[in-house]
Coordinates of C-alpha atoms in Angstrom, one line a residue:
M1326 CA -220.5 -42.1 -14.3
L1327 CA -219.3 -38.8 -15.9
N1328 CA -219.9 -40.1 -19.4
Q1329 CA -223.4 -41.2 -18.3
F1330 CA -224.1 -37.8 -16.9
L1331 CA -222.9 -36.0 -20.1
S1332 CA -225.1 -38.3 -22.2
L1333 CA -228.1 -37.5 -20.0
Y1334 CA -227.3 -33.8 -20.2
T1335 CA -227.1 -33.9 -24.0
I1336 CA -230.4 -35.7 -24.2
L1337 CA -231.9 -33.0 -22.0
L1338 CA -230.6 -30.3 -24.3
L1339 CA -232.0 -32.0 -27.4
Y1340 CA -235.4 -32.2 -25.6
V1341 CA -235.4 -28.6 -24.5
F1342 CA -234.1 -27.1 -27.8
A1343 CA -236.2 -29.3 -30.1
E1344 CA -235.4 -29.5 -33.8
G1345 CA -238.3 -28.9 -36.2
T1346 CA -239.3 -25.7 -34.4
V1347 CA -238.1 -22.2 -33.8
N1348 CA -236.6 -21.9 -30.3
E1349 CA -236.9 -18.7 -28.3
I1350 CA -233.6 -17.9 -26.4
E1351 CA -234.2 -16.3 -23.0
S1352 CA -230.7 -16.0 -21.6
K1353 CA -227.0 -16.2 -22.5
K1354 CA -226.9 -19.6 -20.8
E1355 CA -229.8 -20.9 -23.0
Y1356 CA -227.9 -19.5 -26.0
G1357 CA -224.9 -21.6 -25.2
E1358 CA -227.0 -24.7 -24.5
F1359 CA -228.8 -24.2 -27.8
L1360 CA -225.4 -24.2 -29.7
K1361 CA -224.4 -27.4 -27.8
A1362 CA -227.6 -29.1 -28.9
A1363 CA -226.9 -28.2 -32.5
Q1364 CA -223.3 -29.5 -32.2
A1365 CA -224.5 -32.8 -30.7
E1366 CA -226.7 -33.4 -33.7
E1367 CA -224.2 -32.0 -36.3
Q1368 CA -226.7 -29.3 -37.4
W1369 CA -226.0 -25.9 -38.7
V1370 CA -227.5 -23.0 -36.8
L1371 CA -229.7 -20.1 -37.9
L1372 CA -230.3 -17.2 -35.5
D1373 CA -233.0 -14.6 -36.0
F1374 CA -232.4 -11.3 -34.1
Y1375 CA -235.7 -9.4 -33.9
A1376 CA -237.5 -6.6 -32.2
P1377 CA -241.1 -7.1 -30.9
W1378 CA -242.3 -3.9 -32.7
C1379 CA -240.7 -4.8 -36.1
A1380 CA -243.3 -5.6 -38.8
H1381 CA -240.7 -7.2 -41.1
C1382 CA -239.8 -9.6 -38.2
A1383 CA -243.4 -10.6 -37.7
R1384 CA -243.8 -11.4 -41.4
L1385 CA -240.7 -13.5 -41.1
N1386 CA -242.0 -15.7 -38.2
P1387 CA -244.2 -18.1 -40.2
I1388 CA -241.5 -18.5 -42.9
L1389 CA -238.9 -19.5 -40.2
E1390 CA -241.5 -21.9 -38.6
E1391 CA -242.2 -23.6 -42.0
F1392 CA -238.5 -23.8 -42.8
A1393 CA -237.5 -25.3 -39.4
A1394 CA -240.4 -27.8 -39.5
A1395 CA -239.4 -29.2 -42.8
R1396 CA -235.8 -30.2 -42.1
T1397 CA -233.6 -31.8 -39.5
S1398 CA -230.3 -30.4 -40.9
V1399 CA -230.7 -27.1 -39.1
R1400 CA -231.6 -25.7 -35.7
V1401 CA -233.3 -22.3 -35.6
A1402 CA -233.5 -19.8 -32.7
K1403 CA -235.1 -16.4 -32.2
I1404 CA -233.4 -13.7 -30.0
D1405 CA -235.1 -10.5 -28.9
A1406 CA -232.3 -8.1 -29.6
T1407 CA -234.0 -5.3 -27.5
R1408 CA -233.8 -7.5 -24.4
H1409 CA -230.6 -9.5 -25.0
K1410 CA -228.3 -6.6 -26.0
G1411 CA -225.1 -8.4 -25.1
L1412 CA -225.9 -11.1 -27.7
A1413 CA -227.0 -8.5 -30.2
T1414 CA -223.7 -6.6 -29.7
E1415 CA -221.7 -9.8 -30.0
H1416 CA -223.4 -10.4 -33.4
V1417 CA -223.1 -6.8 -34.5
V1418 CA -226.9 -6.5 -35.0
D1419 CA -227.7 -3.1 -36.5
G1420 CA -231.2 -3.7 -37.9
Y1421 CA -234.2 -6.0 -37.7
P1422 CA -234.5 -8.7 -38.6
T1423 CA -230.9 -9.8 -38.7
L1424 CA -230.3 -13.4 -39.7
R1425 CA -227.0 -15.1 -38.8
F1426 CA -225.8 -18.6 -39.4
R1427 CA -223.0 -21.0 -38.5
V1428 CA -222.2 -24.2 -40.4
S1429 CA -220.4 -26.0 -37.5
A1430 CA -219.2 -25.5 -33.9
D1431 CA -215.7 -24.6 -35.1
G1432 CA -217.0 -22.2 -37.8
E1433 CA -217.7 -18.5 -37.6
F1434 CA -221.1 -16.8 -37.7
R1435 CA -222.0 -15.1 -40.9
D1436 CA -224.8 -12.7 -42.0
F1437 CA -227.4 -14.1 -44.2
K1438 CA -228.0 -11.5 -46.9
G1439 CA -230.5 -13.3 -49.1
A1440 CA -234.2 -12.7 -49.5
R1441 CA -236.3 -13.3 -46.4
D1442 CA -238.4 -16.0 -48.0
L1443 CA -238.6 -19.8 -47.9
N1444 CA -236.9 -20.3 -51.3
A1445 CA -233.8 -18.4 -50.2
L1446 CA -233.6 -20.3 -46.9
E1447 CA -234.0 -23.6 -48.6
A1448 CA -231.3 -22.7 -51.1
L1449 CA -229.0 -21.8 -48.2
D1450 CA -229.7 -25.2 -46.5
A1451 CA -229.0 -27.0 -49.8
R1452 CA -225.7 -25.2 -50.3
L1453 CA -224.5 -25.8 -46.7
R1454 CA -225.1 -29.5 -47.1
S1455 CA -223.2 -29.7 -50.4
P1456 CA -219.6 -29.4 -51.4
P1457 CA -218.4 -25.8 -52.2
V1458 CA -217.8 -26.9 -55.9
T1459 CA -220.1 -29.3 -57.8
E1460 CA -217.8 -31.2 -60.1
N1461 CA -217.9 -32.2 -63.7
L1462 CA -221.4 -31.1 -64.8
N1463 CA -222.7 -31.2 -68.3
W1464 CA -224.5 -28.1 -69.7
N1465 CA -228.0 -29.3 -68.7
Q1466 CA -226.8 -30.0 -65.2
V1467 CA -225.3 -26.5 -65.0
L1468 CA -228.7 -25.1 -66.0
D1469 CA -230.4 -27.3 -63.4
L1470 CA -228.1 -25.9 -60.7
C1471 CA -229.2 -22.4 -61.6
D1472 CA -232.5 -23.2 -60.0
L1473 CA -230.8 -23.1 -56.6
G1474 CA -230.0 -19.4 -56.8
S1475 CA -230.5 -18.0 -60.3
V1476 CA -226.9 -18.1 -61.5
V1477 CA -223.9 -20.5 -61.4
F1478 CA -220.2 -19.6 -61.6
V1479 CA -218.5 -22.2 -63.9
M1480 CA -214.9 -23.1 -64.6
N1481 CA -213.7 -25.2 -67.6
S1482 CA -210.2 -26.6 -67.6
S1483 CA -208.5 -23.4 -66.3
S1484 CA -204.8 -23.2 -65.4
S1485 CA -203.7 -24.4 -62.0
N1486 CA -203.6 -20.8 -60.7
Q1487 CA -207.1 -20.0 -61.9
E1488 CA -208.3 -23.3 -60.4
R1489 CA -206.7 -22.5 -57.1
I1490 CA -208.3 -19.0 -57.0
F1491 CA -211.7 -20.4 -58.2
R1492 CA -211.8 -23.0 -55.4
A1493 CA -210.6 -20.6 -52.8
V1494 CA -213.4 -18.2 -53.5
A1495 CA -215.9 -21.0 -53.7
N1496 CA -214.8 -22.3 -50.3
D1497 CA -215.3 -18.8 -48.9
R1498 CA -218.6 -17.9 -50.6
Y1499 CA -220.4 -21.2 -51.3
H1500 CA -223.1 -20.4 -48.8
E1501 CA -224.4 -17.5 -51.0
A1502 CA -223.4 -18.6 -54.6
S1503 CA -223.2 -21.8 -56.7
F1504 CA -219.9 -23.0 -58.2
A1505 CA -219.3 -25.8 -60.6
T1506 CA -216.7 -27.3 -62.9
T1507 CA -217.4 -28.5 -66.4
S1508 CA -215.7 -29.8 -69.6
D1509 CA -218.8 -29.1 -71.7
E1510 CA -218.0 -27.2 -74.9
K1511 CA -220.8 -24.7 -74.1
I1512 CA -218.2 -23.1 -71.8
K1513 CA -214.9 -22.0 -73.5
S1514 CA -211.9 -24.1 -72.4
G1515 CA -209.6 -22.3 -70.0
S1516 CA -212.3 -19.8 -68.8
V1517 CA -214.6 -18.9 -65.9
A1518 CA -218.1 -17.7 -66.6
V1519 CA -221.4 -17.0 -65.0
V1520 CA -224.5 -18.8 -66.3
E1521 CA -228.1 -18.0 -66.0
K1522 CA -231.0 -19.8 -67.7
N1523 CA -232.3 -16.8 -69.5
M1524 CA -228.9 -15.7 -70.9
N1525 CA -228.3 -16.1 -74.6
E1526 CA -224.8 -17.2 -73.8
P1527 CA -222.4 -17.5 -70.8
Y1528 CA -220.9 -14.2 -69.6
Y1529 CA -217.2 -14.6 -69.1
F1530 CA -214.9 -13.1 -66.5
P1531 CA -213.8 -10.0 -68.4
F1532 CA -210.2 -9.8 -67.4
S1533 CA -207.0 -11.5 -68.5
E1534 CA -205.5 -14.5 -66.6
Q1535 CA -202.9 -12.1 -65.2
E1536 CA -205.7 -10.0 -63.7
F1537 CA -207.6 -13.0 -62.3
S1538 CA -206.8 -12.7 -58.6
E1539 CA -208.7 -13.8 -55.6
A1540 CA -209.8 -10.2 -54.9
S1541 CA -210.9 -9.5 -58.5
F1542 CA -212.9 -12.8 -58.8
K1543 CA -214.5 -12.4 -55.4
S1544 CA -215.6 -8.9 -56.4
W1545 CA -217.0 -10.2 -59.7
V1546 CA -218.9 -13.0 -57.9
K1547 CA -220.5 -10.5 -55.6
K1548 CA -221.4 -8.2 -58.5
H1549 CA -223.0 -11.0 -60.6
N1550 CA -224.5 -13.3 -58.0
V1551 CA -228.0 -11.9 -58.8
P1552 CA -230.2 -12.6 -61.8
L1553 CA -230.0 -10.0 -64.6
F1554 CA -233.8 -9.5 -64.3
A1555 CA -235.7 -9.7 -60.9
S1556 CA -239.3 -10.6 -61.1
P1557 CA -240.4 -8.7 -59.0
L1558 CA -238.0 -6.3 -57.4
G1559 CA -238.2 -6.4 -53.6
P1560 CA -236.1 -4.7 -51.0
S1561 CA -233.5 -7.5 -50.5
I1562 CA -232.8 -8.3 -54.2
F1563 CA -232.9 -4.5 -55.0
R1564 CA -230.2 -3.8 -52.4
R1565 CA -228.0 -6.7 -53.7
M1566 CA -228.4 -5.7 -57.3
A1567 CA -228.0 -1.9 -56.7
A1568 CA -224.8 -2.3 -54.7
A1569 CA -222.8 -2.9 -57.8
R1570 CA -224.9 -1.9 -60.8
K1571 CA -227.5 0.6 -62.0
I1572 CA -231.0 -0.8 -61.9
V1573 CA -233.4 -0.5 -64.8
V1574 CA -236.9 -0.6 -63.4
A1575 CA -240.2 -1.2 -65.1
V1576 CA -242.6 0.5 -62.7
V1577 CA -245.9 -1.1 -63.4
D1578 CA -249.3 -2.1 -62.1
P1579 CA -249.0 -5.9 -62.2
N1580 CA -252.8 -6.2 -62.5
A1581 CA -252.9 -4.1 -65.7
T1582 CA -252.1 -6.4 -68.7
E1583 CA -251.4 -3.4 -70.9
H1584 CA -248.3 -2.7 -68.6
N1585 CA -246.8 -6.1 -69.6
A1586 CA -245.2 -4.6 -72.7
L1587 CA -242.8 -2.4 -70.7
T1588 CA -241.9 -5.3 -68.4
V1589 CA -241.2 -7.6 -71.4
A1590 CA -239.2 -4.9 -73.2
V1591 CA -237.0 -4.3 -70.1
K1592 CA -236.4 -8.0 -69.7
D1593 CA -235.6 -8.5 -73.4
A1594 CA -233.2 -5.5 -73.4
I1595 CA -231.2 -6.7 -70.4
Y1596 CA -230.8 -10.2 -71.8
Q1597 CA -230.2 -9.2 -75.4
A1598 CA -227.6 -6.5 -74.5
D1599 CA -223.9 -7.1 -74.9
S1600 CA -221.4 -7.2 -72.1
S1601 CA -220.9 -3.4 -72.1
I1602 CA -224.5 -3.1 -70.8
R1603 CA -224.5 -6.2 -68.7
E1604 CA -221.5 -5.1 -66.7
Y1605 CA -223.2 -1.9 -65.6
F1606 CA -226.9 -2.6 -65.4
A1607 CA -229.4 -5.1 -64.0
A1608 CA -233.1 -4.9 -64.2
G1609 CA -236.5 -5.9 -62.8
W1610 CA -240.1 -4.8 -62.5
L1611 CA -241.5 -3.1 -59.5
D1612 CA -245.1 -2.9 -58.3
G1613 CA -245.9 0.8 -58.6
N1614 CA -249.0 0.6 -56.5
R1615 CA -247.4 -1.2 -53.5
W1616 CA -244.3 1.1 -53.6
A1617 CA -246.1 4.2 -54.7
Q1618 CA -244.6 6.4 -52.0
Y1619 CA -241.1 5.2 -52.8
V1620 CA -241.3 5.7 -56.6
S1621 CA -242.9 9.1 -56.1
T1622 CA -239.5 10.3 -54.7
F1623 CA -238.2 9.7 -58.2
D1624 CA -241.1 11.9 -59.6
V1625 CA -242.9 8.8 -60.9
H1626 CA -246.6 9.3 -60.6
D1627 CA -248.1 7.6 -63.7
L1628 CA -247.8 4.0 -64.7
P1629 CA -246.2 2.3 -66.5
H1630 CA -242.9 4.1 -66.2
L1631 CA -239.2 3.4 -67.1
L1632 CA -236.8 4.4 -64.3
V1633 CA -233.0 3.9 -64.0
I1634 CA -231.5 4.2 -60.5
D1635 CA -227.9 4.5 -59.5
L1636 CA -228.2 4.0 -55.7
P1637 CA -224.5 4.4 -54.7
G1638 CA -224.2 7.5 -57.0
K1639 CA -227.5 8.9 -55.5
R1640 CA -228.8 9.7 -59.0
F1641 CA -231.5 8.5 -61.3
W1642 CA -232.8 8.8 -64.9
N1643 CA -236.6 9.3 -65.1
H1644 CA -237.6 8.7 -68.7
E1645 CA -240.6 10.8 -69.5
D1646 CA -241.3 9.4 -73.0
E1647 CA -243.0 6.1 -73.5
I1648 CA -240.6 3.3 -74.3
T1649 CA -241.9 -0.2 -75.2
S1650 CA -239.1 -1.8 -77.3
A1651 CA -236.0 -3.5 -76.2
D1652 CA -233.9 -1.7 -78.8
A1653 CA -235.1 1.7 -77.5
I1654 CA -234.2 0.7 -73.9
I1655 CA -230.7 -0.5 -74.9
N1656 CA -230.1 2.9 -76.7
H1657 CA -231.3 4.7 -73.6
L1658 CA -228.8 2.7 -71.5
R1659 CA -226.0 3.4 -73.9
N1660 CA -226.8 7.1 -73.7
I1661 CA -226.6 6.9 -69.9
L1662 CA -223.2 5.3 -70.1
A1663 CA -222.0 7.9 -72.7
G1664 CA -223.2 10.8 -70.5
V1665 CA -225.7 11.9 -73.1
A1666 CA -228.7 11.2 -70.9
H1667 CA -228.5 13.6 -67.9
P1668 CA -229.4 12.3 -64.4
R1669 CA -231.2 13.9 -61.6
Y1670 CA -229.7 13.8 -58.2
Q1671 CA -230.5 12.8 -54.6
G1672 CA -229.9 14.9 -51.6
V1673 CA -228.7 18.5 -51.8
R1674 CA -228.6 18.2 -55.6
G1675 CA -232.1 16.8 -55.9
L1676 CA -234.7 15.1 -53.8
P1677 CA -234.4 14.7 -50.0
E1678 CA -232.0 11.9 -49.1
E1679 CA -234.2 10.3 -46.5
L1680 CA -236.9 9.6 -49.1
F1681 CA -234.7 7.1 -50.9
V1682 CA -235.2 4.3 -48.3
F1683 CA -236.8 1.2 -49.9
I1684 CA -238.7 -0.6 -47.1

């Protein structure tokens, strides 16, 4: 009789918290029942903590609806963080929208830090339904895997210690990065590299085997788990890229074909540059009309314009002269690294700090 009751209760939960839609959580009890429904169907869980007045949250709603409707592997819920403050505190919500996910009932919730778009959510779903490491790929298969999230971290016949570290980091970060093994000669034997389709060649982990630790590799993965060139730059990818590297920005009007030369030059420069540039810079183009107020804080008023931003260092390089060649941009970046090109500063040394918010 008890088993019969539990089965009926589970069926009721599955009916109330339907898959293929975004469920609105109205109480802590409903939250628990929602998690039980996901567990019964062996689904991973995605939570959207929102505020009713948040414009970004409103723009996310149709994306979540489309994402939930197209797959049975996930159960999605929305929680009004301004009403359910206990749940918001439990999940350490400090901004809106906050997306959190859990792979299984015995797993922990994690923040989803990817772009708030359908492609990024689909990539997350694909990763969570796949093993942490995709095994024994040839070169073309590695390039195909890049489509999941721009880059792939690849290991070729490394030592037992390197392999242990590679797999440990993959097990911890596979929800946000792609990992694979290969014996293809395109990747040097005994090495670990990051691969992106537009790269001229793989970029290898720059330290010796003795320096290859779980901490150093995890840090390197975090730094390089973005494309070298973002097209276009938006707030999410900008924050991820800027957390570890300076950002080379082609500020353009995307509707003005004559501005394409700067975009192409920046893209060519970042992909043609050697490792000394690649380790310290990433790049992209930014819509100077849509983000006119933001770029004006860097004293950018005319388009097209080349701008280099060091967000953690609160400084920037505003290049006044016209640059339209990749070689000239590479030389400019070398001058920045050498201290020859002088920056301007944010805050008390420059522009007001509050103006640097990219929204």
